[in-house]
Structure formats: C-alpha cells, structure tokens
Short mmCIF file of C-alpha atoms in Angstrom, two decimals:
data_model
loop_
_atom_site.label_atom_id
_atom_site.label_comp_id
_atom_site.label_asym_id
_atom_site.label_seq_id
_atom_site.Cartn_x
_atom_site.Cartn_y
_atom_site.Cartn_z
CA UNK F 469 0.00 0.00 0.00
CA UNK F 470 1.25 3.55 -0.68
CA UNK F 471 0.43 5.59 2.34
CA UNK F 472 -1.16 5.05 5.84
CA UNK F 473 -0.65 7.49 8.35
CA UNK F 474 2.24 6.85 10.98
CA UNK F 475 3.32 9.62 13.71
CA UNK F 476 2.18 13.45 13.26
CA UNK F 477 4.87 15.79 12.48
CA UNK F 478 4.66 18.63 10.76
CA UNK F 479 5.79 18.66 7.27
CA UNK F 480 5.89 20.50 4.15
CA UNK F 481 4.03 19.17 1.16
CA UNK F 482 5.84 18.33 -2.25
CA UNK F 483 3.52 20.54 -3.79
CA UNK F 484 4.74 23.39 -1.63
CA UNK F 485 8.62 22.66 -1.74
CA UNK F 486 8.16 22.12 -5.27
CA UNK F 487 6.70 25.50 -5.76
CA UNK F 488 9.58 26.89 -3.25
CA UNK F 489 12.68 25.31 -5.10
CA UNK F 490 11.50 26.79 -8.47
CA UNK F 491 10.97 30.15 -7.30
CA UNK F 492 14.28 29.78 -5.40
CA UNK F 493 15.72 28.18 -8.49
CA UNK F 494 14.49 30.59 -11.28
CA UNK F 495 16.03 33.30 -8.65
CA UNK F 496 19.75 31.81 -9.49
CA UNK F 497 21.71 33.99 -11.45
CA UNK F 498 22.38 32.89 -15.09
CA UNK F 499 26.54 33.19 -14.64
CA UNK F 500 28.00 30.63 -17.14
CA UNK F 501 30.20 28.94 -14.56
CA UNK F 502 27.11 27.72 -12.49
CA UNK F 503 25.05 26.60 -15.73
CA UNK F 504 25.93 23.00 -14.44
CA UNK F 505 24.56 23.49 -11.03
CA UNK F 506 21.35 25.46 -11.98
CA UNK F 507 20.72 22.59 -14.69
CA UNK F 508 20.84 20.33 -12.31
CA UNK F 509 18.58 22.24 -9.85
CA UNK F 510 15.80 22.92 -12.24
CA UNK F 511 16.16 18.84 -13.04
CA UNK F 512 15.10 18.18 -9.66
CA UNK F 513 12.62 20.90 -9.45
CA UNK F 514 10.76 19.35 -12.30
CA UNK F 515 10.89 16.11 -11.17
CA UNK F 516 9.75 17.25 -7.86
CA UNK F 517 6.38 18.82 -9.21
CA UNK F 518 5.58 15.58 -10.88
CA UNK F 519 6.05 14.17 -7.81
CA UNK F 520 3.54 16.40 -6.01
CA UNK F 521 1.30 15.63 -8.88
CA UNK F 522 1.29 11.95 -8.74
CA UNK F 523 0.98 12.07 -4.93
CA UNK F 524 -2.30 13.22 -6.32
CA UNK F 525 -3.06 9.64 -7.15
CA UNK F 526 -3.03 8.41 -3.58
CA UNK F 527 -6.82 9.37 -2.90
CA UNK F 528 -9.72 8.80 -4.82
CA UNK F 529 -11.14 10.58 -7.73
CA UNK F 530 -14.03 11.43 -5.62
CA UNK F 531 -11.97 12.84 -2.48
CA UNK F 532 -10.03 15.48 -5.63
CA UNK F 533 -13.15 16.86 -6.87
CA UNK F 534 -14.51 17.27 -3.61
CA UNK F 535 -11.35 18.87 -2.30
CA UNK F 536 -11.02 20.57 -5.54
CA UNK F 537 -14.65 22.16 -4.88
CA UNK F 538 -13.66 22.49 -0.79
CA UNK F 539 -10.62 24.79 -2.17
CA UNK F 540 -13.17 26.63 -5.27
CA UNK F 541 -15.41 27.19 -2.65
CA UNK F 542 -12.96 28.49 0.09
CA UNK F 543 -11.69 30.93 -2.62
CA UNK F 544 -14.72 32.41 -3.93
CA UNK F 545 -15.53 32.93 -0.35
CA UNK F 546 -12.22 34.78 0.54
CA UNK F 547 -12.96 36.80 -2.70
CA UNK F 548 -16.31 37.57 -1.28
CA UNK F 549 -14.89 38.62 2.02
CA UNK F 550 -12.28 40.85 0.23
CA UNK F 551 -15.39 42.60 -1.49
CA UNK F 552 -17.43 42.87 1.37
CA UNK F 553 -14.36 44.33 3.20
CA UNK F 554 -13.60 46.90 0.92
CA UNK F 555 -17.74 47.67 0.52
CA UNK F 556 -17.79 48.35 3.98
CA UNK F 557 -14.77 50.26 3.91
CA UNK F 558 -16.22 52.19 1.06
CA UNK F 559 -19.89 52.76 3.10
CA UNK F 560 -17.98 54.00 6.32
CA UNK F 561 -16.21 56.68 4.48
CA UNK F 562 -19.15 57.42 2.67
CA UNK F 563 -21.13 57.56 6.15
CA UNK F 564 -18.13 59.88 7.35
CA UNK F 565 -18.29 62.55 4.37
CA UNK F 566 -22.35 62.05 4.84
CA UNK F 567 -21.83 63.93 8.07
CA UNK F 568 -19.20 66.14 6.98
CA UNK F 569 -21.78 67.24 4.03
CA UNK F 570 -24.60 67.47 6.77
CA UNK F 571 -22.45 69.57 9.14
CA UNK F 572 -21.75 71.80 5.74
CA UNK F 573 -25.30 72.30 5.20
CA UNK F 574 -26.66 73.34 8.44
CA UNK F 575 -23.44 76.04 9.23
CA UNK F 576 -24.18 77.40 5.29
CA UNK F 577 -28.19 76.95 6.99
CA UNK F 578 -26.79 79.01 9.70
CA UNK F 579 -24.92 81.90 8.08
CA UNK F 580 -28.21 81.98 5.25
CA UNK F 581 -29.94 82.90 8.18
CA UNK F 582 -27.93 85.55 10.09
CA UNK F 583 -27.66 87.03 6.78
CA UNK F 584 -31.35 87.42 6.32
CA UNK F 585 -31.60 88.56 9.88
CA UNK F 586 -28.89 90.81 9.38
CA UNK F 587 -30.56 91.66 6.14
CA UNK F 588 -34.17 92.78 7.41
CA UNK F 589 -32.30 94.90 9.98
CA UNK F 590 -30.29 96.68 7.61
CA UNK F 591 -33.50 97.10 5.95
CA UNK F 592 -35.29 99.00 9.06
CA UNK F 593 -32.23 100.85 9.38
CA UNK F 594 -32.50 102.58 5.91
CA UNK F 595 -35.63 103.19 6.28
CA UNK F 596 -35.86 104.56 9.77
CA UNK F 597 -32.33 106.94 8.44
CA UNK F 598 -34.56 107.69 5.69
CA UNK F 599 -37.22 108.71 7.76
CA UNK F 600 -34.67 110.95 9.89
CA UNK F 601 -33.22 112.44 6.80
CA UNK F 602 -36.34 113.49 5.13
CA UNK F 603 -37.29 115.19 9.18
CA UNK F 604 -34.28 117.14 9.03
CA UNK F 605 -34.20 118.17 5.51
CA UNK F 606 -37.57 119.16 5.75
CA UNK F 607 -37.20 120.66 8.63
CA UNK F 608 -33.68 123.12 6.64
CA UNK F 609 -35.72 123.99 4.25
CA UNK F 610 -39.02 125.45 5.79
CA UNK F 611 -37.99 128.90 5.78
CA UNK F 612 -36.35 127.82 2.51
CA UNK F 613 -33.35 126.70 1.00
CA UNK F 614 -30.37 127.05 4.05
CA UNK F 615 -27.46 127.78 0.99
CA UNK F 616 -29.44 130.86 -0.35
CA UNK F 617 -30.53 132.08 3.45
CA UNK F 618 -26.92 131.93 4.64
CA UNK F 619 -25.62 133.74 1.66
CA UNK F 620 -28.13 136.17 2.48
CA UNK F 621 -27.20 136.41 6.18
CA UNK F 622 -24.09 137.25 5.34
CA UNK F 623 -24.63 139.88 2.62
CA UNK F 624 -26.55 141.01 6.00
CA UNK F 625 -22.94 141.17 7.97
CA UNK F 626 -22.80 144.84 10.20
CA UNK F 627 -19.43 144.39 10.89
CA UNK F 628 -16.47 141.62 10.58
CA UNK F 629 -17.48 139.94 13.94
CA UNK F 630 -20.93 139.49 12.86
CA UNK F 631 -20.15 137.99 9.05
CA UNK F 632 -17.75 135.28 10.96
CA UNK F 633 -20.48 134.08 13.53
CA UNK F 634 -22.73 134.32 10.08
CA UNK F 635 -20.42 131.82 8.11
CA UNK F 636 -19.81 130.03 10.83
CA UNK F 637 -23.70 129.22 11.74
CA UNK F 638 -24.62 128.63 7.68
CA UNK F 639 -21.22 125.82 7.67
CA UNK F 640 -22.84 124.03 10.68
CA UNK F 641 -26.19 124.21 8.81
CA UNK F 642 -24.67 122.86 5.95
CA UNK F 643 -22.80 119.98 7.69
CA UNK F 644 -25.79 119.03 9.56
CA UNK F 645 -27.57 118.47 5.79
CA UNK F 646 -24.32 116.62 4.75
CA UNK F 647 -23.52 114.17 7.64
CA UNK F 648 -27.66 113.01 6.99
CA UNK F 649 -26.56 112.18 3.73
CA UNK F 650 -23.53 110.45 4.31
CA UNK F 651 -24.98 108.61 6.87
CA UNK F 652 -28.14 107.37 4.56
CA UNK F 653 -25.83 106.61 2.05
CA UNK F 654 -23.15 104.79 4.54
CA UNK F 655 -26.19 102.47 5.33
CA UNK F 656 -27.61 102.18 2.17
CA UNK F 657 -24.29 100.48 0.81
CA UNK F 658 -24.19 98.36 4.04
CA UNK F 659 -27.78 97.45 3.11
CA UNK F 660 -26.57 96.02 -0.29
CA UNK F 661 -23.60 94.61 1.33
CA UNK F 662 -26.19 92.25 3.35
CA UNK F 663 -28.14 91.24 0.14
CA UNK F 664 -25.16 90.44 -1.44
CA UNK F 665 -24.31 88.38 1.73
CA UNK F 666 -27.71 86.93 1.64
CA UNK F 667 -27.64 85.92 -1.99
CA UNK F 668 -24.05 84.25 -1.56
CA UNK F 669 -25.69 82.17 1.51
CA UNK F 670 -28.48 81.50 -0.43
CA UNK F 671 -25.72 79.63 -3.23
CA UNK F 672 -23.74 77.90 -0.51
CA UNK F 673 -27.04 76.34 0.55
CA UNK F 674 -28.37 75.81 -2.91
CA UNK F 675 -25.15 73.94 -3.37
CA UNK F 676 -24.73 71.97 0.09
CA UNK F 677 -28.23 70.65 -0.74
CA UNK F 678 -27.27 69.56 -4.39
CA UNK F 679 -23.91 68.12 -2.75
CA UNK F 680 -26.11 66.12 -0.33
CA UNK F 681 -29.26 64.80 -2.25
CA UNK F 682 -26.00 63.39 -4.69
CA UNK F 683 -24.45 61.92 -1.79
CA UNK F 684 -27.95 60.81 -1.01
CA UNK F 685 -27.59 58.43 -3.76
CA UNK F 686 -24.05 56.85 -3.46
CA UNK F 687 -24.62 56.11 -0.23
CA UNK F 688 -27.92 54.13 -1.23
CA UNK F 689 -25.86 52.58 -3.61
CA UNK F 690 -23.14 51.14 -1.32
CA UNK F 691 -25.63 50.15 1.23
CA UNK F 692 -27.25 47.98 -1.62
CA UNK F 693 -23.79 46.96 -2.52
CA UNK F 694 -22.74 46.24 1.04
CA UNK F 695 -25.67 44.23 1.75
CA UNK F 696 -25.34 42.13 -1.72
CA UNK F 697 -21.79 41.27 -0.55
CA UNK F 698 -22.65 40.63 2.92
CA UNK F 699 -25.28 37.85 1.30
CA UNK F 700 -22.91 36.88 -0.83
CA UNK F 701 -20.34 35.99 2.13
CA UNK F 702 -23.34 34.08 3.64
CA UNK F 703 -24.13 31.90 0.88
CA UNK F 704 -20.65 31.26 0.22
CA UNK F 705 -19.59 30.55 3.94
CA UNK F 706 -22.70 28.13 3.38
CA UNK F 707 -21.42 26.48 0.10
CA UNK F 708 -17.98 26.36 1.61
CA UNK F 709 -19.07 24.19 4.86
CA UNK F 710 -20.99 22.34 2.51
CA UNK F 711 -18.12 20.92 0.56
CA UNK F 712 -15.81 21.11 3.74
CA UNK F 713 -18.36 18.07 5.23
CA UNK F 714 -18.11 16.84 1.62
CA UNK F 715 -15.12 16.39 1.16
CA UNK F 716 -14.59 15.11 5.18
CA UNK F 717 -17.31 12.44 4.21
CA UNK F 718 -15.27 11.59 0.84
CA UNK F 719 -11.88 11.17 2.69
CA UNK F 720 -13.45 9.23 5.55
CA UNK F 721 -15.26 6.46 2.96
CA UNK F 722 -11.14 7.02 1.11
CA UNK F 723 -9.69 6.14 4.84
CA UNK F 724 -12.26 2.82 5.41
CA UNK F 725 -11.35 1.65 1.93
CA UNK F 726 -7.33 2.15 2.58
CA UNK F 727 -8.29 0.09 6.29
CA UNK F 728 -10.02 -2.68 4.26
CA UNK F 729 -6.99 -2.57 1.41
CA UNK F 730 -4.46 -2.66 4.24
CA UNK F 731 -6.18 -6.19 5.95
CA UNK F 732 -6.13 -7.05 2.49
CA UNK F 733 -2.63 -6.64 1.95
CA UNK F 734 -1.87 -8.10 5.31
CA UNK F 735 -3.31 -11.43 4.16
CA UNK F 736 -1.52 -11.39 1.09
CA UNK F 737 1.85 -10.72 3.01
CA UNK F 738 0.99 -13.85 5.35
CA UNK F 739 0.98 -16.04 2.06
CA UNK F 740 3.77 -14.76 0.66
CA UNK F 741 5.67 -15.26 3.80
CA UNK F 742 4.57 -18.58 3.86
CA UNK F 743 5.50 -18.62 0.45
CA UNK F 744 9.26 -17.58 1.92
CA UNK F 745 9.31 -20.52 4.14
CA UNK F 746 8.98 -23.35 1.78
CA UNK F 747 11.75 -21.53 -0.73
CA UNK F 748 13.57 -21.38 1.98
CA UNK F 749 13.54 -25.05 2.99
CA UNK F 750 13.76 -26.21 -0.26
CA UNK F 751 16.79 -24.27 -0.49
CA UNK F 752 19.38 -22.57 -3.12
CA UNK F 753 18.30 -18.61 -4.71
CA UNK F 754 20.46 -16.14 -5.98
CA UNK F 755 23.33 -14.83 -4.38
CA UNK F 756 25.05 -11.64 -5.57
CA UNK F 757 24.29 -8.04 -6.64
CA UNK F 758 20.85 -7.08 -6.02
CA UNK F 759 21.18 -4.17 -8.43
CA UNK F 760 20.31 -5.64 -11.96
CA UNK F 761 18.73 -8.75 -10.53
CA UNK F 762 15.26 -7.22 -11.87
CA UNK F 763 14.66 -6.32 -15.52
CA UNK F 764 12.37 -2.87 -16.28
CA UNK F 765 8.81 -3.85 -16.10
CA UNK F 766 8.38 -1.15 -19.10
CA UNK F 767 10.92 -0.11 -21.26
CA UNK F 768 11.95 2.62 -22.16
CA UNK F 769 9.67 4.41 -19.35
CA UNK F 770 11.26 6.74 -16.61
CA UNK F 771 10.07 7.19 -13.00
CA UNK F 772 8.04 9.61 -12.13
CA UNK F 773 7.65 9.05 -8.56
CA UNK F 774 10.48 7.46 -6.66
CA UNK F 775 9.93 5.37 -3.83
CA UNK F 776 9.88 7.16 -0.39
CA UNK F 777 8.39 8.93 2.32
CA UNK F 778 5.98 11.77 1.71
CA UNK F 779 3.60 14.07 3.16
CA UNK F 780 -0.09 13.41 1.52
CA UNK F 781 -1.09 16.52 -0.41
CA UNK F 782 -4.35 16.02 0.42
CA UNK F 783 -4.83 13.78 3.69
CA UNK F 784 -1.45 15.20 4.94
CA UNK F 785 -0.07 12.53 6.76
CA UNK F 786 3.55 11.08 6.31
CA UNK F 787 3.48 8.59 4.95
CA UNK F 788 5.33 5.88 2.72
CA UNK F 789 5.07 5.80 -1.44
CA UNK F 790 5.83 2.26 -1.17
CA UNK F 791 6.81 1.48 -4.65
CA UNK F 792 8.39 3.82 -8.12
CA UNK F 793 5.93 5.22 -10.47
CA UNK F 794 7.16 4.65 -14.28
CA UNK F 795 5.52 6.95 -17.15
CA UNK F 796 4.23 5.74 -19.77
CA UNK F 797 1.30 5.53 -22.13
CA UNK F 798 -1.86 3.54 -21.29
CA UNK F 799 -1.98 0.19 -23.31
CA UNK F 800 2.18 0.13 -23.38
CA UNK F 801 3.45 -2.96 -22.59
CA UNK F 802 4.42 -4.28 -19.27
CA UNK F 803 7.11 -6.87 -18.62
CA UNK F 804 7.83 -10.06 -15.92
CA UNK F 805 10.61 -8.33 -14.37
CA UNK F 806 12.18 -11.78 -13.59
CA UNK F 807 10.99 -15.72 -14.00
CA UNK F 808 8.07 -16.19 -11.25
CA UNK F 809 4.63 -17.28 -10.46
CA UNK F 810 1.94 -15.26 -10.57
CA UNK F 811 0.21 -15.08 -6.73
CA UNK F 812 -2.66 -12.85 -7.09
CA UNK F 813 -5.16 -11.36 -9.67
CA UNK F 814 -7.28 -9.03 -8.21
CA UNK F 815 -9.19 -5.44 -8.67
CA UNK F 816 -8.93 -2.46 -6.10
CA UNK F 817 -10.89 0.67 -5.85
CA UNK F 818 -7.27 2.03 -4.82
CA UNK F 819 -4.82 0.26 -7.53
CA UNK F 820 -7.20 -0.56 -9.64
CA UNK F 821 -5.69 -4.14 -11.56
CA UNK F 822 -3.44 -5.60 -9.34
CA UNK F 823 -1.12 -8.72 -9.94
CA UNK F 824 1.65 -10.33 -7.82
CA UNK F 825 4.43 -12.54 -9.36
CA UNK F 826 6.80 -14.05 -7.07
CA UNK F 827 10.11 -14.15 -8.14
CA UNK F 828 12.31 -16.30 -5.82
CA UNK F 829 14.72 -15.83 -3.35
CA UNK F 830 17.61 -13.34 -3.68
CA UNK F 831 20.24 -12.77 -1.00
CA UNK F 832 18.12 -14.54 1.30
CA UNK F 833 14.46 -12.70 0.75
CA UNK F 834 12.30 -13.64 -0.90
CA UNK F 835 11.11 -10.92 -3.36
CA UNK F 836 7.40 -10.02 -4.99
CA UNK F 837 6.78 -7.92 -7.80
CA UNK F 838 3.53 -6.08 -7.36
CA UNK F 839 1.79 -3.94 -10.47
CA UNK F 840 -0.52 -1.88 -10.46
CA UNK F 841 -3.40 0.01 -12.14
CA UNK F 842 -3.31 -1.92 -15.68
CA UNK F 843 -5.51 -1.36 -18.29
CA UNK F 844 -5.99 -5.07 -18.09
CA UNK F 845 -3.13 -8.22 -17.53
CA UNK F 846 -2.65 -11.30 -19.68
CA UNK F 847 -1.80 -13.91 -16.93
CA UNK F 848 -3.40 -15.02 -13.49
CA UNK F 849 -2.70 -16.78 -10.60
CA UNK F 850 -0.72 -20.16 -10.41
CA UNK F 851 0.48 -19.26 -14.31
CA UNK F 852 4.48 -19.41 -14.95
CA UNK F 853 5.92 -16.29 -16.54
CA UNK F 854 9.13 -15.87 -17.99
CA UNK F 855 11.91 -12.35 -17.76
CA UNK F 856 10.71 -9.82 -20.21
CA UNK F 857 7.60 -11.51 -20.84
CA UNK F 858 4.17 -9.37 -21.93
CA UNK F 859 2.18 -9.83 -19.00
CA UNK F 860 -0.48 -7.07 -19.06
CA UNK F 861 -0.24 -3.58 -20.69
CA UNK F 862 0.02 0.26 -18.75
CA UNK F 863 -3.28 1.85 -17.48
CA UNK F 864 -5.02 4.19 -15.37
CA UNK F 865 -7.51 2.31 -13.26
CA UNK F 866 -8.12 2.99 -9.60
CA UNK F 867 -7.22 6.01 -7.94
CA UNK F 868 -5.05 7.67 -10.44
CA UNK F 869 -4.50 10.91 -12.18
CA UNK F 870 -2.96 9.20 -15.49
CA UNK F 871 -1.71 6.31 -17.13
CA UNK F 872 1.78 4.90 -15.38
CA UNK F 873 2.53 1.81 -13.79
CA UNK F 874 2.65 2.08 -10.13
CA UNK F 875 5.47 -0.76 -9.38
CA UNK F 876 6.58 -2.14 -6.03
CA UNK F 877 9.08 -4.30 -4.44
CA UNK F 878 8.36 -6.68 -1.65
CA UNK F 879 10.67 -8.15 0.31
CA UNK F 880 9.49 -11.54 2.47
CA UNK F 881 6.37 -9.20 2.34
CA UNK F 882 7.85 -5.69 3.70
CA UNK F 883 7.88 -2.70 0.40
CA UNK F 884 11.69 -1.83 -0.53
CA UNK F 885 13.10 0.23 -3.23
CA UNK F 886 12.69 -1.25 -6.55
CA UNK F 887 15.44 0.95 -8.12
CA UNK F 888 17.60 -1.06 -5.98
CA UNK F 889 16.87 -4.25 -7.56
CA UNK F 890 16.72 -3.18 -11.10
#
C-alpha cells in the first residue's frame, strides 16, 4: 500500500517545496560557470512537481473533486470577504463625508440665516435713516433753501465779527444736511452689502443641498452593494461548509477503503511469507548483486515518482510511497521483471488491476513484484511467466490521475526500493 498514516509531524508538502525550489531556483543567477549546477537544480525541481502531482493519485477521484470544490469554494468565499471588506470600507467613508456634508449644510443653513436677519435689519435701518433724513431736511428747508438764506445772512454782515459768527452758523447748517446724507448713504451700501451676503448664503445652501441629495444616492448605492456582498459571504460561507463536510465524508469512505486494502494486503503478506518458508527449505536462490537482478517492467519508461516517504497533499499525513511510479502511455506494454509465479489477480478501488508474481529468493528474501493500475493483464494466478515476458499492458484504473505503472518491491512481504533491484 502507498500511504497510511504513521506519527504526526509537521511537514511540508511536495507541492509546496516544489513551488519553493523553483521560485528559489528561477532566482539563481544565469553566470555561465554555475550553468551546471542550476541545470541540475531545475532537473530536480521538475521532477519534484511531478512528484507532487502523482501524490495526487493516492486518494480517490471522488476525495479530488470534492477537495477541488472544498478549495473553489474556500476561494470564492475569501474573494467575497475581500469585497465585502472593501464595501464596507467604502460605506464607512461614505457615512463619514455624509456627516461632513450634513455639518456643511446646516453652518451654510446658519450663516443663510444671520444674513437674512442681518438683512431685514439693515432694511429697518435705511428706512428709519430715511425717515430721519427726510425730518431734518424738511425741517432746513421750511424757511427755505439754508445755501441761499446763509448767503443772504451774510450779505446782511454789520461788521467783521458778525459775518464770521454768520459763516460760521450757515457751515454748521450745511454739515448738519451733509452728515444726513452720508450717513443714509453709509447704510444704504451696508444694506446692499447684506443682500449680497444673503444671496451668496443662499448659493452655498443651494449647493450643500445639491452636494447632499448626490451623496444621497451613493450612499444608497453602497448600502445595496454592502448588503449584496454581505449575502454573498453568507451563501458562500454556506457552500464552503458544505463541501468542507463533503469532502470530510469523501476522505473518511477514502480512509475505510485504505483500512479494508491494508487487511487485504496483510493477508496477502501472510501467504507470501509462507511462500518464503517453503523456498527457503527447499533451499538454493540467488546470491550476488541485487542491483540488476530485476529487468524494467516497461521499457523505455522513466520514473516519475520514486519510492519514499511523503507528506499526503491532500490527507497530509507522512506517509510511505511504497513502490516507483514509471511513465508511460496507457496500453504500453508491461514486462515479468524476472521468472516467477503469478500469486494474485485481483481489482482495487485504490490500484485498480493488481497482480503479484513471485520471483524467488535473492540474497536470502524472498522478493514479490507487485503492479498496479493496468488497463488489463494477460496472466493469473498459479500461471508461470518468464523475464521480459508481456504480461499485461500500462493503465489508469483505480485512484489515479494518469496512465503509469505504479510498481513495487516486496521483500518476504515488507515494500523496498525497486530501483535497488533493477
């Protein structure tokens, strides 16, 4: 089996250190000298990503498009939260520069109406100076005009004494008649200083009203908006613990199928032990290298996923890729890696066609070659099959992204590197 969980720790996924060696690796300065060294890091960067991607095959399809809709779901709703954020942020200002526009309004209000006030008393004030002017110039000119009588006054001089005290009372006359004037005039232009006061109130008003009936508007707008996103966040949140339980009932059915593969496998590795005995009593095996002591069960292919441990990139447990993952076309060929007996025959939601050929002892073990995911295989159990031998061809069955051979290695039962044997 590829993975079962073993003890928590944390770890990065190969999905995320493969996205943080190419960023580090396209960050490597091009200098000739180190073309070697960068080659060889971008080598392992891409073989690293294909990695994360086959890990991909290690749950079913129906746990990846509910975890696929878990993450389309959690991003739509962080969109939605972004976009109810900024609506809100948008409304508050808008609320802010409402009251700034209200506070506008009533001071322009304010002044419209100390310049009216100010206005209607200006008005009294002409017309009560009015009043006064016409008394007094009425009252100059009874015994008629005051120029011509003081000209005649002092035509009427006896002496030098008498025509100065005679000029002298027609200038104060005179003044009197002036300073009325100047004084009806003086608030006559105040009075049209006020109106023109008035009238520029009246615009700032005009104009703070416009300003807010507008604002009126926008902030209708982003209160509509703001509620639409805040809807939008609920429905989402909604949708997104929808596929969150989704996707936790998809991995849980995943997890009681990987329980019933593992008892499975258990079974299997009590017959092949057994298996181990008798070859053992009867003796003899190969003794020697173990690298080249397996032929490729495809030719030609290369691995895609070496044999290791691994953090799940969906489950995300460590865990053990117990066997090598060769690329290659569906319906290409696949090969007895060595003269055996085929064991098992079986199908698995997880591997999809499965077959087991033992294949002897070899420095005391006694190995099994396990394939997986075949379109279909050409042999079954108790048949004889000979090294290099067509025994089934490359397919994509069970839970996998793409057509490869999943191949592993066991060792009187126990998964070991097959790249060490072949």
């Amino acid at each position: 089996m590829r993975y079962f969980p073993s003890a928590s720790r944390p770890r990065l996924s190969a999905a995320v250190l493969a996205c943080a060696l190419a960023i580090g690796a396209m960050a490597v300065p091009l200098a000739q000298a180190a073309d070697d060294d960068l080659k060889g890091k971008q080598d392992k960067v891409e073989q690293q990503i294909e990695h994360a991607h086959d890990d991909l095959e290690h749950s079913s399809k129906e746990v990846r498009r509910a975890t696929a809709r878990l993450e389309a779901a959690q991003a739509k709703l962080d969109a939605a939260e972004d976009a109810y954020a900024v609506a809100r942020a948008k409304l508050t200002a808008a609320q802010a520069r409402d009251t700034e526009l209200r506070t506008k309004l009533a001071a322009a209000e304010q002044r419209l109406t100390e310049a009216r006030a100010d206005l209607t008393a200006g008005e009294q004030a002409v017309k009560d100076q009015r009043a006064r002017f016409v008394d007094r110039v009425t009252g100059l000119y009874v015994k008629g005009d005051p120029r011509l009588l003081g000209l005649s006054s002092i035509l009427a001089a006896n002496d030098p004494n008498d025509l100065l005290r005679r000029v002298q009372a027609n200038d104060t006359v005179i003044a009197k008649e002036d300073a009325a004037y100047d004084e009806l005039r003086s608030i006559e232009v105040l009075l049209r200083v006020r109106e023109t006061q008035v009238e520029d109130a009246q615009q700032a008003v005009a104009e703070q009203q416009a300003a807010a009936a507008a604002h009126v508007e926008t902030m209708e707008t982003l209160t509509a908006g703001a509620a639409t996103a805040k809807e939008q966040v609920a429905g989402l949140f909604a949708d997104a613990r929808a596929a969150r339980r989704e996707a936790g009932a998809a991995q849980e059915r995943d997890r009681l199928v990987l329980r019933q593969l593992k008892k499975r496998e258990a079974r299997i590795k009590q017959q092949i032990l057994a298996a181990a005995r008798r070859a053992a009593r009867r003796g003899g095996g190969y003794t020697g290298e173990s690298d080249g002591f397996l032929s490729s069960p495809v030719k030609g292919a290369r691995v895609t996923s070496p044999f290791g441990y691994r953090e799940h990139p969906i489950y995300h447990y460590w865990g053990l890729h117990d066997g090598t993952d060769f690329g290659a076309g569906c319906g290409t060929p696949l090969r007895a890696v060595a003269d055996g007996t085929v064991m098992q025959a079986y199908w698995s939601s997880v591997y999809g066609n499965r077959l087991y050929v033992n294949v002897g002892r070899a420095n005391g073990k006694f190995l099994t070659a396990v394939y997986n995911h075949a379109t279909r295989y050409t042999v079954g159990p108790g048949e004889r099959v000979r090294r290099g031998e067509v025994i089934g061809y490359v397919g994509s069955t069970g839970w996998s992204t793409g057509c490869h051979l999943h191949f592993t290695v066991l060792a009187n039962g126990d998964p070991v590197n097959p790249m060490d044997w072949i």
